[in-house]
């Protein structure tokens, strides 16, 4: 199976609750560029997303291109959540190609757990693709990576 871990696009500065931050116009463009890359190269059959607004808005770029793919909201993949619990929460997600949209630092920590490597920071709207027989620690190999090259 393929697990695609994606970080949300650029978000507003924190002036309200972290969970309520919206994407900036640049963040929307970043999300759209990454969504186009994913859809051109992979066939997602499940989307998993954090409940935070910026992750939901990033997911919208994917669902606009592929509206028939089911979406599951996982409340345990927010910035301060435990990466092992987040990864365990993905174990019962069915699909051959699952896209997970969440945040730093948990996205980097989950990627590190999948490959048994040190976590490596994600760029905004970056996506990394892993092949794994199942979603579990030390069961994945990174096979692709994409970072949108957009700026103001």
Tab-separated table of N, CA and C in Angstrom, residues 20-124:
chain	number	residue	atom	x	y	z
A	20	UNK	N	-8.223	27.015	14.637
A	20	UNK	CA	-9.079	27.840	13.780
A	20	UNK	C	-8.310	28.627	12.713
A	21	UNK	N	-7.002	28.463	12.649
A	21	UNK	CA	-6.215	29.210	11.661
A	21	UNK	C	-6.560	28.757	10.244
A	22	UNK	N	-6.703	29.726	9.347
A	22	UNK	CA	-7.034	29.473	7.954
A	22	UNK	C	-5.783	29.518	7.091
A	23	UNK	N	-5.871	28.933	5.906
A	23	UNK	CA	-4.791	29.065	4.934
A	23	UNK	C	-4.747	30.492	4.396
A	24	UNK	N	-3.545	30.946	4.082
A	24	UNK	CA	-3.376	32.211	3.384
A	24	UNK	C	-3.633	31.957	1.891
A	25	UNK	N	-3.742	32.998	1.069
A	25	UNK	CA	-3.863	32.774	-0.378
A	25	UNK	C	-2.696	31.929	-0.923
A	26	UNK	N	-1.479	32.173	-0.414
A	26	UNK	CA	-0.332	31.353	-0.826
A	26	UNK	C	-0.528	29.906	-0.386
A	27	UNK	N	-1.033	29.706	0.824
A	27	UNK	CA	-1.283	28.358	1.322
A	27	UNK	C	-2.265	27.592	0.448
A	28	UNK	N	-3.286	28.283	-0.052
A	28	UNK	CA	-4.254	27.659	-0.961
A	28	UNK	C	-3.552	27.241	-2.249
A	29	UNK	N	-2.701	28.117	-2.781
A	29	UNK	CA	-1.955	27.783	-4.006
A	29	UNK	C	-1.028	26.591	-3.773
A	30	UNK	N	-0.358	26.569	-2.630
A	30	UNK	CA	0.528	25.451	-2.311
A	30	UNK	C	-0.263	24.140	-2.247
A	31	UNK	N	-1.393	24.181	-1.559
A	31	UNK	CA	-2.233	22.983	-1.442
A	31	UNK	C	-2.697	22.513	-2.815
A	32	UNK	N	-3.084	23.441	-3.668
A	32	UNK	CA	-3.544	23.090	-5.015
A	32	UNK	C	-2.420	22.467	-5.842
A	33	UNK	N	-1.216	23.025	-5.747
A	33	UNK	CA	-0.081	22.479	-6.501
A	33	UNK	C	0.237	21.057	-6.041
A	34	UNK	N	0.237	20.835	-4.736
A	34	UNK	CA	0.530	19.507	-4.218
A	34	UNK	C	-0.589	18.532	-4.576
A	35	UNK	N	-1.828	18.969	-4.495
A	35	UNK	CA	-2.958	18.110	-4.872
A	35	UNK	C	-2.850	17.689	-6.336
A	36	UNK	N	-2.492	18.624	-7.198
A	36	UNK	CA	-2.328	18.296	-8.621
A	36	UNK	C	-1.216	17.268	-8.812
A	37	UNK	N	-0.114	17.423	-8.087
A	37	UNK	CA	0.984	16.464	-8.168
A	37	UNK	C	0.528	15.072	-7.719
A	38	UNK	N	-0.150	15.028	-6.588
A	38	UNK	CA	-0.617	13.735	-6.070
A	38	UNK	C	-1.547	13.069	-7.080
A	39	UNK	N	-2.518	13.803	-7.589
A	39	UNK	CA	-3.500	13.207	-8.502
A	39	UNK	C	-2.889	12.808	-9.846
A	40	UNK	N	-1.834	13.511	-10.270
A	40	UNK	CA	-1.170	13.158	-11.529
A	40	UNK	C	-0.329	11.893	-11.394
A	41	UNK	N	0.066	11.550	-10.164
A	41	UNK	CA	0.999	10.446	-9.978
A	41	UNK	C	0.461	9.261	-9.171
A	42	UNK	N	-0.650	9.459	-8.481
A	42	UNK	CA	-1.187	8.412	-7.599
A	42	UNK	C	-2.701	8.359	-7.717
A	43	UNK	N	-3.270	7.280	-7.209
A	43	UNK	CA	-4.723	7.087	-7.234
A	43	UNK	C	-5.240	6.890	-5.808
A	44	UNK	N	-5.383	7.977	-5.060
A	44	UNK	CA	-5.863	7.850	-3.677
A	44	UNK	C	-7.253	7.221	-3.608
A	45	UNK	N	-7.439	6.323	-2.615
A	45	UNK	CA	-8.756	5.750	-2.404
A	45	UNK	C	-9.283	6.039	-1.000
A	46	UNK	N	-8.529	6.852	-0.227
A	46	UNK	CA	-8.987	7.294	1.096
A	46	UNK	C	-8.211	8.547	1.473
A	47	UNK	N	-8.928	9.529	2.012
A	47	UNK	CA	-8.306	10.718	2.574
A	47	UNK	C	-8.534	10.699	4.081
A	48	UNK	N	-7.474	10.986	4.845
A	48	UNK	CA	-7.561	11.129	6.287
A	48	UNK	C	-7.063	12.530	6.606
A	49	UNK	N	-7.778	13.238	7.480
A	49	UNK	CA	-7.441	14.642	7.728
A	49	UNK	C	-7.618	14.991	9.198
A	50	UNK	N	-6.813	15.919	9.645
A	50	UNK	CA	-6.947	16.519	10.974
A	50	UNK	C	-8.215	17.368	11.005
A	51	UNK	N	-8.800	17.560	12.174
A	51	UNK	CA	-9.988	18.419	12.268
A	51	UNK	C	-9.677	19.911	12.193
A	52	UNK	N	-8.402	20.307	12.239
A	52	UNK	CA	-8.047	21.729	12.219
A	52	UNK	C	-8.402	22.355	10.869
A	53	UNK	N	-8.815	23.617	10.895
A	53	UNK	CA	-9.298	24.320	9.708
A	53	UNK	C	-8.272	24.304	8.575
A	54	UNK	N	-7.019	24.595	8.853
A	54	UNK	CA	-6.021	24.678	7.775
A	54	UNK	C	-5.800	23.329	7.094
A	55	UNK	N	-5.898	22.236	7.841
A	55	UNK	CA	-5.783	20.901	7.237
A	55	UNK	C	-7.023	20.604	6.398
A	56	UNK	N	-8.197	20.980	6.904
A	56	UNK	CA	-9.443	20.786	6.159
A	56	UNK	C	-9.416	21.573	4.841
A	57	UNK	N	-8.884	22.801	4.893
A	57	UNK	CA	-8.789	23.608	3.677
A	57	UNK	C	-7.774	23.020	2.705
A	58	UNK	N	-6.697	22.456	3.210
A	58	UNK	CA	-5.714	21.799	2.349
A	58	UNK	C	-6.355	20.578	1.694
A	59	UNK	N	-7.111	19.818	2.454
A	59	UNK	CA	-7.812	18.657	1.914
A	59	UNK	C	-8.763	19.057	0.788
A	60	UNK	N	-9.362	20.218	0.903
A	60	UNK	CA	-10.317	20.677	-0.116
A	60	UNK	C	-9.676	20.701	-1.510
A	61	UNK	N	-8.393	21.025	-1.594
A	61	UNK	CA	-7.707	21.011	-2.891
A	61	UNK	C	-7.690	19.596	-3.474
A	62	UNK	N	-7.585	18.589	-2.607
A	62	UNK	CA	-7.598	17.198	-3.054
A	62	UNK	C	-9.005	16.750	-3.423
A	63	UNK	N	-9.984	17.070	-2.586
A	63	UNK	CA	-11.349	16.613	-2.848
A	63	UNK	C	-11.977	17.319	-4.048
A	64	UNK	N	-11.496	18.508	-4.369
A	64	UNK	CA	-11.971	19.189	-5.577
A	64	UNK	C	-11.591	18.383	-6.815
A	65	UNK	N	-10.391	17.799	-6.788
A	65	UNK	CA	-9.916	17.005	-7.922
A	65	UNK	C	-10.454	15.578	-7.897
A	66	UNK	N	-10.762	15.081	-6.727
A	66	UNK	CA	-11.210	13.683	-6.584
A	66	UNK	C	-12.344	13.622	-5.557
A	67	UNK	N	-13.542	14.132	-5.917
A	67	UNK	CA	-14.638	14.233	-4.946
A	67	UNK	C	-15.234	12.897	-4.504
A	68	UNK	N	-14.972	11.822	-5.223
A	68	UNK	CA	-15.563	10.528	-4.888
A	68	UNK	C	-14.770	9.738	-3.852
A	69	UNK	N	-13.604	10.247	-3.431
A	69	UNK	CA	-12.779	9.546	-2.446
A	69	UNK	C	-13.332	9.813	-1.045
A	70	UNK	N	-13.557	8.746	-0.257
A	70	UNK	CA	-14.060	8.941	1.114
A	70	UNK	C	-13.058	9.701	1.984
A	71	UNK	N	-13.587	10.437	2.965
A	71	UNK	CA	-12.780	11.241	3.886
A	71	UNK	C	-13.066	10.791	5.316
A	72	UNK	N	-11.997	10.595	6.095
A	72	UNK	CA	-12.124	10.312	7.523
A	72	UNK	C	-11.381	11.403	8.276
A	73	UNK	N	-12.020	11.960	9.296
A	73	UNK	CA	-11.379	12.950	10.156
A	73	UNK	C	-10.833	12.210	11.373
A	74	UNK	N	-9.541	12.368	11.619
A	74	UNK	CA	-8.899	11.754	12.789
A	74	UNK	C	-8.482	12.874	13.740
A	75	UNK	N	-9.020	12.853	14.922
A	75	UNK	CA	-8.740	13.916	15.888
A	75	UNK	C	-7.377	13.765	16.558
A	76	UNK	N	-6.681	12.656	16.307
A	76	UNK	CA	-5.385	12.417	16.972
A	76	UNK	C	-4.183	12.680	16.065
A	77	UNK	N	-4.344	13.529	15.042
A	77	UNK	CA	-3.202	13.885	14.187
A	77	UNK	C	-3.054	15.408	14.110
A	78	UNK	N	-3.242	16.061	15.249
A	78	UNK	CA	-3.046	17.502	15.348
A	78	UNK	C	-1.606	17.775	15.806
A	79	UNK	N	-1.152	19.022	15.790
A	79	UNK	CA	0.271	19.303	16.030
A	79	UNK	C	0.865	18.723	17.316
A	80	UNK	N	0.110	18.731	18.403
A	80	UNK	CA	0.671	18.300	19.682
A	80	UNK	C	0.377	16.848	20.032
A	81	UNK	N	-0.258	16.114	19.125
A	81	UNK	CA	-0.590	14.722	19.409
A	81	UNK	C	0.637	13.825	19.322
A	82	UNK	N	0.500	12.658	19.913
A	82	UNK	CA	1.562	11.662	19.922
A	82	UNK	C	1.616	10.950	18.559
A	83	UNK	N	2.788	10.944	17.937
A	83	UNK	CA	2.947	10.378	16.599
A	83	UNK	C	2.655	8.878	16.579
A	84	UNK	N	3.048	8.159	17.614
A	84	UNK	CA	2.784	6.720	17.642
A	84	UNK	C	1.277	6.457	17.691
A	85	UNK	N	0.559	7.233	18.491
A	85	UNK	CA	-0.892	7.065	18.545
A	85	UNK	C	-1.534	7.463	17.213
A	86	UNK	N	-1.004	8.508	16.584
A	86	UNK	CA	-1.500	8.913	15.274
A	86	UNK	C	-1.303	7.822	14.243
A	87	UNK	N	-0.130	7.212	14.251
A	87	UNK	CA	0.170	6.117	13.326
A	87	UNK	C	-0.724	4.908	13.617
A	88	UNK	N	-0.881	4.582	14.888
A	88	UNK	CA	-1.758	3.465	15.261
A	88	UNK	C	-3.197	3.730	14.817
A	89	UNK	N	-3.619	4.980	14.880
A	89	UNK	CA	-4.967	5.332	14.441
A	89	UNK	C	-5.185	5.110	12.959
A	90	UNK	N	-4.096	5.091	12.187
A	90	UNK	CA	-4.193	4.867	10.740
A	90	UNK	C	-4.215	3.388	10.380
A	91	UNK	N	-3.888	2.521	11.335
A	91	UNK	CA	-3.758	1.095	11.037
A	91	UNK	C	-5.050	0.461	10.538
A	92	UNK	N	-6.197	0.979	10.955
A	92	UNK	CA	-7.449	0.370	10.516
A	92	UNK	C	-8.087	1.105	9.332
A	93	UNK	N	-7.346	2.020	8.727
A	93	UNK	CA	-7.838	2.714	7.542
A	93	UNK	C	-7.654	1.786	6.352
A	94	UNK	N	-8.729	1.572	5.611
A	94	UNK	CA	-8.665	0.684	4.457
A	94	UNK	C	-8.348	1.477	3.204
A	95	UNK	N	-7.552	0.868	2.337
A	95	UNK	CA	-7.214	1.489	1.071
A	95	UNK	C	-5.832	1.072	0.610
A	96	UNK	N	-5.627	1.177	-0.675
A	96	UNK	CA	-4.321	0.869	-1.250
A	96	UNK	C	-3.452	2.106	-1.378
A	97	UNK	N	-4.093	3.286	-1.337
A	97	UNK	CA	-3.369	4.555	-1.424
A	97	UNK	C	-4.096	5.568	-0.545
A	98	UNK	N	-3.534	5.813	0.626
A	98	UNK	CA	-4.158	6.671	1.630
A	98	UNK	C	-3.380	7.980	1.742
A	99	UNK	N	-4.074	9.099	1.624
A	99	UNK	CA	-3.466	10.422	1.800
A	99	UNK	C	-3.860	10.953	3.172
A	100	UNK	N	-2.859	11.338	3.972
A	100	UNK	CA	-3.078	11.862	5.315
A	100	UNK	C	-2.645	13.331	5.321
A	101	UNK	N	-3.555	14.240	5.649
A	101	UNK	CA	-3.255	15.674	5.690
A	101	UNK	C	-3.239	16.118	7.145
A	102	UNK	N	-2.062	16.575	7.604
A	102	UNK	CA	-1.970	17.010	8.995
A	102	UNK	C	-0.921	18.114	9.156
A	103	UNK	N	-0.145	18.089	10.211
A	103	UNK	CA	0.653	19.240	10.650
A	103	UNK	C	2.070	18.837	11.051
A	104	UNK	N	2.927	19.856	11.152
A	104	UNK	CA	4.201	19.690	11.833
A	104	UNK	C	3.911	19.848	13.318
A	105	UNK	N	4.566	19.181	14.192
A	105	UNK	CA	5.647	18.232	13.969
A	105	UNK	C	5.183	16.787	13.802
A	106	UNK	N	3.869	16.528	13.999
A	106	UNK	CA	3.423	15.128	13.994
A	106	UNK	C	3.658	14.449	12.649
A	107	UNK	N	3.502	15.163	11.538
A	107	UNK	CA	3.683	14.542	10.225
A	107	UNK	C	5.122	14.051	10.061
A	108	UNK	N	6.097	14.834	10.503
A	108	UNK	CA	7.504	14.424	10.403
A	108	UNK	C	7.790	13.249	11.333
A	109	UNK	N	7.190	13.279	12.505
A	109	UNK	CA	7.406	12.179	13.456
A	109	UNK	C	6.780	10.879	12.952
A	110	UNK	N	5.594	10.964	12.351
A	110	UNK	CA	4.979	9.752	11.800
A	110	UNK	C	5.806	9.211	10.640
A	111	UNK	N	6.336	10.103	9.792
A	111	UNK	CA	7.203	9.665	8.696
A	111	UNK	C	8.444	8.978	9.251
A	112	UNK	N	9.035	9.555	10.290
A	112	UNK	CA	10.203	8.949	10.920
A	112	UNK	C	9.895	7.584	11.506
A	113	UNK	N	8.734	7.434	12.113
A	113	UNK	CA	8.335	6.135	12.660
A	113	UNK	C	8.150	5.105	11.556
A	114	UNK	N	7.512	5.506	10.454
A	114	UNK	CA	7.287	4.572	9.348
A	114	UNK	C	8.581	3.996	8.804
A	115	UNK	N	9.613	4.831	8.740
A	115	UNK	CA	10.877	4.405	8.125
A	115	UNK	C	11.962	4.079	9.141
A	116	UNK	N	11.667	4.252	10.422
A	116	UNK	CA	12.649	4.052	11.498
A	116	UNK	C	13.843	4.997	11.345
A	117	UNK	N	13.574	6.206	10.857
A	117	UNK	CA	14.595	7.242	10.711
A	117	UNK	C	14.284	8.393	11.661
A	118	UNK	N	15.249	9.276	11.812
A	118	UNK	CA	15.020	10.492	12.594
A	118	UNK	C	13.995	11.354	11.855
A	119	UNK	N	13.068	11.999	12.573
A	119	UNK	CA	12.097	12.875	11.914
A	119	UNK	C	12.803	14.004	11.167
A	120	UNK	N	12.327	14.277	9.977
A	120	UNK	CA	12.866	15.356	9.137
A	120	UNK	C	11.734	16.340	8.865
A	121	UNK	N	11.969	17.606	9.182
A	121	UNK	CA	10.951	18.641	9.049
A	121	UNK	C	10.350	18.674	7.638
A	122	UNK	N	9.064	18.941	7.566
A	122	UNK	CA	8.347	19.084	6.295
A	122	UNK	C	8.260	20.560	5.926
A	123	UNK	N	8.332	20.856	4.639
A	123	UNK	CA	8.026	22.193	4.124
A	123	UNK	C	6.505	22.343	4.084
A	124	UNK	N	6.035	23.557	3.908
A	124	UNK	CA	4.603	23.795	3.774
A	124	UNK	C	4.066	23.083	2.535
